């Protein structure tokens, strides 16, 4: 190994070499018919990244998807490096794939998925890599309507029964977010939003991420996806 090579350069080379209010959208966008974004025009600020996601979600829920950045040229360009503009921490639910929900393509999003958006060292390390090494300006914590992991956590607390295998770990992590002011299905729904806020707060408390937020280089935003109308909206 050549001496004096910066650690960040080595990490990037290694990766390249391996082949809010309910009903309000992510950002106030006046764009209706979006134009396909050239790959060189990567959103560079948190606001630009949020706008891109908002426009993509609008295309998705109005059945006007562009399926961007899938061409042979794009695929060849990505062999030598990647420059995603957002980290999306979402649930593993098969109904909420971020690239589809935001109508994004290859190299646009770095997606990290765990049931109920639960954080552990692997998830935190993955998010930190995207922010600190790839200088991604936005982390979006994306919960969703009718989350099974949240429902399981609520049921486990209410019944006192332990869940099988490692699923109990997920329930234990979600438990502090359970909204006891609600009951039944309303409790699960309220807890979905409360869990997003809790995960968002935990990420914002990470010193390295907080430093970039204070410098205006990063935003950590909470949002949820509604299965009924496919809308993604911010959670205040």
mmCIF file of C-alpha atoms in Angstrom:
data_model
loop_
_atom_site.group_PDB
_atom_site.id
_atom_site.type_symbol
_atom_site.label_atom_id
_atom_site.label_comp_id
_atom_site.label_asym_id
_atom_site.label_seq_id
_atom_site.Cartn_x
_atom_site.Cartn_y
_atom_site.Cartn_z
ATOM 1 C CA UNK A 1 0.000 0.000 0.000
ATOM 2 C CA UNK A 2 1.337 3.397 -0.926
ATOM 3 C CA UNK A 3 2.040 5.512 2.127
ATOM 4 C CA UNK A 4 0.343 8.849 2.513
ATOM 5 C CA UNK A 5 -2.894 7.842 0.757
ATOM 6 C CA UNK A 6 -5.818 9.424 2.650
ATOM 7 C CA UNK A 7 -8.119 6.976 4.419
ATOM 8 C CA UNK A 8 -11.199 8.477 2.777
ATOM 9 C CA UNK A 9 -9.718 8.006 -0.681
ATOM 10 C CA UNK A 10 -9.008 4.362 0.064
ATOM 11 C CA UNK A 11 -12.517 3.767 1.353
ATOM 12 C CA UNK A 12 -14.121 5.348 -1.678
ATOM 13 C CA UNK A 13 -11.871 3.407 -4.004
ATOM 14 C CA UNK A 14 -12.787 0.177 -2.244
ATOM 15 C CA UNK A 15 -16.487 0.798 -2.662
ATOM 16 C CA UNK A 16 -16.093 1.798 -6.307
ATOM 17 C CA UNK A 17 -14.044 -1.296 -7.002
ATOM 18 C CA UNK A 18 -16.612 -3.727 -5.661
ATOM 19 C CA UNK A 19 -18.811 -4.741 -8.430
ATOM 20 C CA UNK A 20 -44.390 17.746 8.811
ATOM 21 C CA UNK A 21 -47.796 17.371 9.172
ATOM 22 C CA UNK A 22 -49.864 14.465 7.889
ATOM 23 C CA UNK A 23 -50.770 15.013 4.264
ATOM 24 C CA UNK A 24 -47.971 17.490 3.625
ATOM 25 C CA UNK A 25 -45.292 16.419 1.197
ATOM 26 C CA UNK A 26 -41.604 16.371 2.038
ATOM 27 C CA UNK A 27 -41.046 19.906 0.786
ATOM 28 C CA UNK A 28 -43.099 22.675 -0.709
ATOM 29 C CA UNK A 29 -42.591 21.869 -4.371
ATOM 30 C CA UNK A 30 -44.346 23.698 -7.184
ATOM 31 C CA UNK A 31 -42.912 21.366 -9.788
ATOM 32 C CA UNK A 32 -45.546 19.327 -11.552
ATOM 33 C CA UNK A 33 -43.977 17.692 -14.568
ATOM 34 C CA UNK A 34 -40.433 16.982 -13.453
ATOM 35 C CA UNK A 35 -37.574 16.905 -15.911
ATOM 36 C CA UNK A 36 -35.175 13.988 -15.895
ATOM 37 C CA UNK A 37 -32.170 15.067 -13.859
ATOM 38 C CA UNK A 38 -28.782 14.825 -15.549
ATOM 39 C CA UNK A 39 -26.406 12.687 -13.524
ATOM 40 C CA UNK A 40 -24.055 15.655 -13.148
ATOM 41 C CA UNK A 41 -26.798 17.625 -11.356
ATOM 42 C CA UNK A 42 -26.673 15.676 -8.100
ATOM 43 C CA UNK A 43 -28.511 17.513 -5.315
ATOM 44 C CA UNK A 44 -25.799 19.019 -3.170
ATOM 45 C CA UNK A 45 -27.744 20.480 -0.245
ATOM 46 C CA UNK A 46 -30.354 19.084 2.152
ATOM 47 C CA UNK A 47 -33.087 21.233 0.599
ATOM 48 C CA UNK A 48 -32.214 20.149 -2.924
ATOM 49 C CA UNK A 49 -32.218 16.507 -1.857
ATOM 50 C CA UNK A 50 -35.629 16.857 -0.191
ATOM 51 C CA UNK A 51 -37.032 18.530 -3.296
ATOM 52 C CA UNK A 52 -35.750 15.710 -5.485
ATOM 53 C CA UNK A 53 -37.386 13.103 -3.247
ATOM 54 C CA UNK A 54 -40.636 15.071 -3.125
ATOM 55 C CA UNK A 55 -40.819 15.343 -6.902
ATOM 56 C CA UNK A 56 -39.987 11.670 -7.297
ATOM 57 C CA UNK A 57 -42.695 10.641 -4.842
ATOM 58 C CA UNK A 58 -45.202 12.773 -6.733
ATOM 59 C CA UNK A 59 -44.319 10.975 -9.952
ATOM 60 C CA UNK A 60 -44.700 7.625 -8.194
ATOM 61 C CA UNK A 61 -48.121 8.273 -6.690
ATOM 62 C CA UNK A 62 -49.478 9.791 -9.924
ATOM 63 C CA UNK A 63 -48.185 6.903 -12.068
ATOM 64 C CA UNK A 64 -45.760 9.115 -14.000
ATOM 65 C CA UNK A 65 -42.546 7.337 -13.100
ATOM 66 C CA UNK A 66 -39.469 8.127 -15.147
ATOM 67 C CA UNK A 67 -37.346 5.190 -13.947
ATOM 68 C CA UNK A 68 -34.251 7.423 -14.218
ATOM 69 C CA UNK A 69 -30.608 6.452 -14.439
ATOM 70 C CA UNK A 70 -30.913 2.905 -15.714
ATOM 71 C CA UNK A 71 -29.187 3.255 -19.081
ATOM 72 C CA UNK A 72 -26.089 1.398 -20.183
ATOM 73 C CA UNK A 73 -24.097 4.641 -20.006
ATOM 74 C CA UNK A 74 -25.134 5.209 -16.401
ATOM 75 C CA UNK A 75 -24.273 1.641 -15.455
ATOM 76 C CA UNK A 76 -20.795 2.001 -16.923
ATOM 77 C CA UNK A 77 -20.252 5.360 -15.224
ATOM 78 C CA UNK A 78 -21.124 3.877 -11.847
ATOM 79 C CA UNK A 79 -18.387 1.261 -12.171
ATOM 80 C CA UNK A 80 -15.826 3.871 -11.144
ATOM 81 C CA UNK A 81 -17.712 5.524 -8.292
ATOM 82 C CA UNK A 82 -20.993 6.532 -6.692
ATOM 83 C CA UNK A 83 -22.473 9.839 -5.568
ATOM 84 C CA UNK A 84 -25.882 9.174 -3.983
ATOM 85 C CA UNK A 85 -27.692 12.262 -2.726
ATOM 86 C CA UNK A 86 -29.700 10.752 0.148
ATOM 87 C CA UNK A 87 -29.565 7.998 2.727
ATOM 88 C CA UNK A 88 -32.994 6.478 3.287
ATOM 89 C CA UNK A 89 -33.377 4.451 6.462
ATOM 90 C CA UNK A 90 -36.552 2.488 5.884
ATOM 91 C CA UNK A 91 -38.383 -0.592 7.027
ATOM 92 C CA UNK A 92 -37.903 -3.991 5.381
ATOM 93 C CA UNK A 93 -41.579 -4.051 4.347
ATOM 94 C CA UNK A 94 -41.836 -5.252 0.744
ATOM 95 C CA UNK A 95 -44.494 -2.640 -0.016
ATOM 96 C CA UNK A 96 -42.193 0.312 0.602
ATOM 97 C CA UNK A 97 -39.055 0.084 -1.581
ATOM 98 C CA UNK A 98 -37.434 3.554 -1.464
ATOM 99 C CA UNK A 99 -36.160 3.578 -5.050
ATOM 100 C CA UNK A 100 -39.709 3.019 -6.308
ATOM 101 C CA UNK A 101 -41.471 5.279 -3.804
ATOM 102 C CA UNK A 102 -39.186 8.155 -4.820
ATOM 103 C CA UNK A 103 -38.775 7.180 -8.496
ATOM 104 C CA UNK A 104 -34.982 7.135 -8.293
ATOM 105 C CA UNK A 105 -32.442 5.040 -10.146
ATOM 106 C CA UNK A 106 -28.985 3.531 -9.912
ATOM 107 C CA UNK A 107 -26.566 5.525 -7.808
ATOM 108 C CA UNK A 108 -29.199 7.951 -6.478
ATOM 109 C CA UNK A 109 -30.053 6.574 -3.043
ATOM 110 C CA UNK A 110 -28.152 4.716 -0.373
ATOM 111 C CA UNK A 111 -30.836 2.611 1.258
ATOM 112 C CA UNK A 112 -30.512 1.054 4.693
ATOM 113 C CA UNK A 113 -33.407 -1.138 5.771
ATOM 114 C CA UNK A 114 -34.265 -2.787 9.074
ATOM 115 C CA UNK A 115 -37.617 -3.818 10.521
ATOM 116 C CA UNK A 116 -39.199 -0.771 12.123
ATOM 117 C CA UNK A 117 -36.139 1.330 11.182
ATOM 118 C CA UNK A 118 -34.450 -0.142 14.251
ATOM 119 C CA UNK A 119 -30.926 1.101 14.861
ATOM 120 C CA UNK A 120 -27.983 -1.137 15.698
ATOM 121 C CA UNK A 121 -24.245 -0.807 15.095
ATOM 122 C CA UNK A 122 -24.473 -2.113 11.529
ATOM 123 C CA UNK A 123 -27.256 0.322 10.657
ATOM 124 C CA UNK A 124 -25.491 3.241 12.346
ATOM 125 C CA UNK A 125 -22.229 2.389 10.609
ATOM 126 C CA UNK A 126 -23.947 2.189 7.237
ATOM 127 C CA UNK A 127 -25.568 5.600 7.692
ATOM 128 C CA UNK A 128 -22.338 7.122 8.976
ATOM 129 C CA UNK A 129 -20.474 5.783 5.969
ATOM 130 C CA UNK A 130 -22.872 7.465 3.581
ATOM 131 C CA UNK A 131 -22.741 10.790 5.397
ATOM 132 C CA UNK A 132 -19.086 10.987 6.411
ATOM 133 C CA UNK A 133 -17.366 9.231 3.517
ATOM 134 C CA UNK A 134 -19.694 9.976 0.597
ATOM 135 C CA UNK A 135 -20.782 13.372 1.952
ATOM 136 C CA UNK A 136 -24.485 12.709 1.460
ATOM 137 C CA UNK A 137 -26.488 15.781 2.552
ATOM 138 C CA UNK A 138 -29.724 14.103 3.661
ATOM 139 C CA UNK A 139 -30.747 11.233 5.921
ATOM 140 C CA UNK A 140 -34.438 10.381 5.672
ATOM 141 C CA UNK A 141 -35.959 8.130 8.347
ATOM 142 C CA UNK A 142 -38.937 6.573 6.575
ATOM 143 C CA UNK A 143 -41.659 4.843 8.564
ATOM 144 C CA UNK A 144 -44.873 3.593 7.012
ATOM 145 C CA UNK A 145 -48.552 2.951 7.640
ATOM 146 C CA UNK A 146 -49.435 -0.495 9.026
ATOM 147 C CA UNK A 147 -45.888 -1.363 10.058
ATOM 148 C CA UNK A 148 -45.797 -4.991 11.183
ATOM 149 C CA UNK A 149 -42.750 -4.504 13.393
ATOM 150 C CA UNK A 150 -44.455 -1.692 15.284
ATOM 151 C CA UNK A 151 -47.675 -3.699 15.593
ATOM 152 C CA UNK A 152 -45.709 -6.649 16.994
ATOM 153 C CA UNK A 153 -43.980 -4.418 19.539
ATOM 154 C CA UNK A 154 -47.306 -2.967 20.680
ATOM 155 C CA UNK A 155 -48.919 -6.390 20.955
ATOM 156 C CA UNK A 156 -45.956 -7.837 22.847
ATOM 157 C CA UNK A 157 -46.119 -5.055 25.415
ATOM 158 C CA UNK A 158 -49.876 -5.366 25.818
ATOM 159 C CA UNK A 159 -49.915 -9.172 26.199
ATOM 160 C CA UNK A 160 -46.591 -9.660 27.966
ATOM 161 C CA UNK A 161 -45.745 -12.517 25.611
ATOM 162 C CA UNK A 162 -42.221 -12.786 24.263
ATOM 163 C CA UNK A 163 -41.726 -12.842 20.528
ATOM 164 C CA UNK A 164 -39.692 -15.608 18.846
ATOM 165 C CA UNK A 165 -35.958 -15.516 18.259
ATOM 166 C CA UNK A 166 -34.501 -12.125 17.382
ATOM 167 C CA UNK A 167 -37.873 -10.478 16.787
ATOM 168 C CA UNK A 168 -38.048 -9.629 20.489
ATOM 169 C CA UNK A 169 -34.973 -7.451 20.018
ATOM 170 C CA UNK A 170 -36.890 -5.371 17.495
ATOM 171 C CA UNK A 171 -39.833 -5.027 19.865
ATOM 172 C CA UNK A 172 -37.544 -3.959 22.712
ATOM 173 C CA UNK A 173 -36.020 -1.228 20.543
ATOM 174 C CA UNK A 174 -39.415 0.086 19.433
ATOM 175 C CA UNK A 175 -41.029 -0.153 22.886
ATOM 176 C CA UNK A 176 -39.942 3.313 24.158
ATOM 177 C CA UNK A 177 -41.881 4.890 21.285
ATOM 178 C CA UNK A 178 -45.205 3.219 22.076
ATOM 179 C CA UNK A 179 -47.943 5.847 22.383
ATOM 180 C CA UNK A 180 -50.003 4.930 25.459
ATOM 181 C CA UNK A 181 -52.412 7.806 24.899
ATOM 182 C CA UNK A 182 -54.004 5.827 22.061
ATOM 183 C CA UNK A 183 -55.692 2.444 21.887
ATOM 184 C CA UNK A 184 -56.128 -0.332 19.347
ATOM 185 C CA UNK A 185 -55.199 0.429 15.764
ATOM 186 C CA UNK A 186 -54.765 4.099 16.662
ATOM 187 C CA UNK A 187 -51.997 3.143 19.101
ATOM 188 C CA UNK A 188 -50.094 1.295 16.378
ATOM 189 C CA UNK A 189 -50.511 4.172 13.935
ATOM 190 C CA UNK A 190 -49.405 6.779 16.466
ATOM 191 C CA UNK A 191 -46.438 4.627 17.435
ATOM 192 C CA UNK A 192 -45.304 4.424 13.804
ATOM 193 C CA UNK A 193 -44.837 8.192 13.820
ATOM 194 C CA UNK A 194 -43.419 8.278 17.340
ATOM 195 C CA UNK A 195 -40.874 5.619 16.400
ATOM 196 C CA UNK A 196 -39.713 7.660 13.410
ATOM 197 C CA UNK A 197 -39.234 10.671 15.680
ATOM 198 C CA UNK A 198 -37.312 8.572 18.200
ATOM 199 C CA UNK A 199 -34.957 7.154 15.561
ATOM 200 C CA UNK A 200 -34.502 10.609 14.048
ATOM 201 C CA UNK A 201 -33.581 12.024 17.468
ATOM 202 C CA UNK A 202 -31.094 9.226 18.120
ATOM 203 C CA UNK A 203 -29.376 9.868 14.807
ATOM 204 C CA UNK A 204 -29.311 13.614 15.447
ATOM 205 C CA UNK A 205 -27.572 12.919 18.760
ATOM 206 C CA UNK A 206 -24.690 11.095 17.072
ATOM 207 C CA UNK A 207 -21.731 13.531 17.434
ATOM 208 C CA UNK A 208 -20.330 13.124 13.907
ATOM 209 C CA UNK A 209 -23.737 13.558 12.317
ATOM 210 C CA UNK A 210 -24.676 16.429 14.631
ATOM 211 C CA UNK A 211 -21.532 18.282 13.620
ATOM 212 C CA UNK A 212 -22.535 18.197 9.962
ATOM 213 C CA UNK A 213 -26.080 19.264 10.819
ATOM 214 C CA UNK A 214 -24.761 22.284 12.720
ATOM 215 C CA UNK A 215 -22.644 23.208 9.692
ATOM 216 C CA UNK A 216 -25.675 23.109 7.408
ATOM 217 C CA UNK A 217 -24.209 20.209 5.443
ATOM 218 C CA UNK A 218 -26.728 17.607 6.585
ATOM 219 C CA UNK A 219 -30.411 17.320 7.441
ATOM 220 C CA UNK A 220 -31.930 14.365 9.298
ATOM 221 C CA UNK A 221 -35.618 14.252 8.457
ATOM 222 C CA UNK A 222 -38.436 12.007 9.654
ATOM 223 C CA UNK A 223 -41.203 10.964 7.274
ATOM 224 C CA UNK A 224 -43.773 8.261 6.722
ATOM 225 C CA UNK A 225 -45.249 6.500 3.697
ATOM 226 C CA UNK A 226 -48.992 5.995 3.495
ATOM 227 C CA UNK A 227 -49.918 2.711 1.844
ATOM 228 C CA UNK A 228 -53.405 3.992 1.041
ATOM 229 C CA UNK A 229 -52.276 6.781 -1.302
ATOM 230 C CA UNK A 230 -48.484 6.282 -1.600
ATOM 231 C CA UNK A 231 -47.811 9.774 -0.227
ATOM 232 C CA UNK A 232 -44.599 10.424 1.682
ATOM 233 C CA UNK A 233 -44.946 13.287 4.155
ATOM 234 C CA UNK A 234 -42.737 14.759 6.826
ATOM 235 C CA UNK A 235 -43.287 14.125 10.505
ATOM 236 C CA UNK A 236 -42.812 17.276 12.540
#
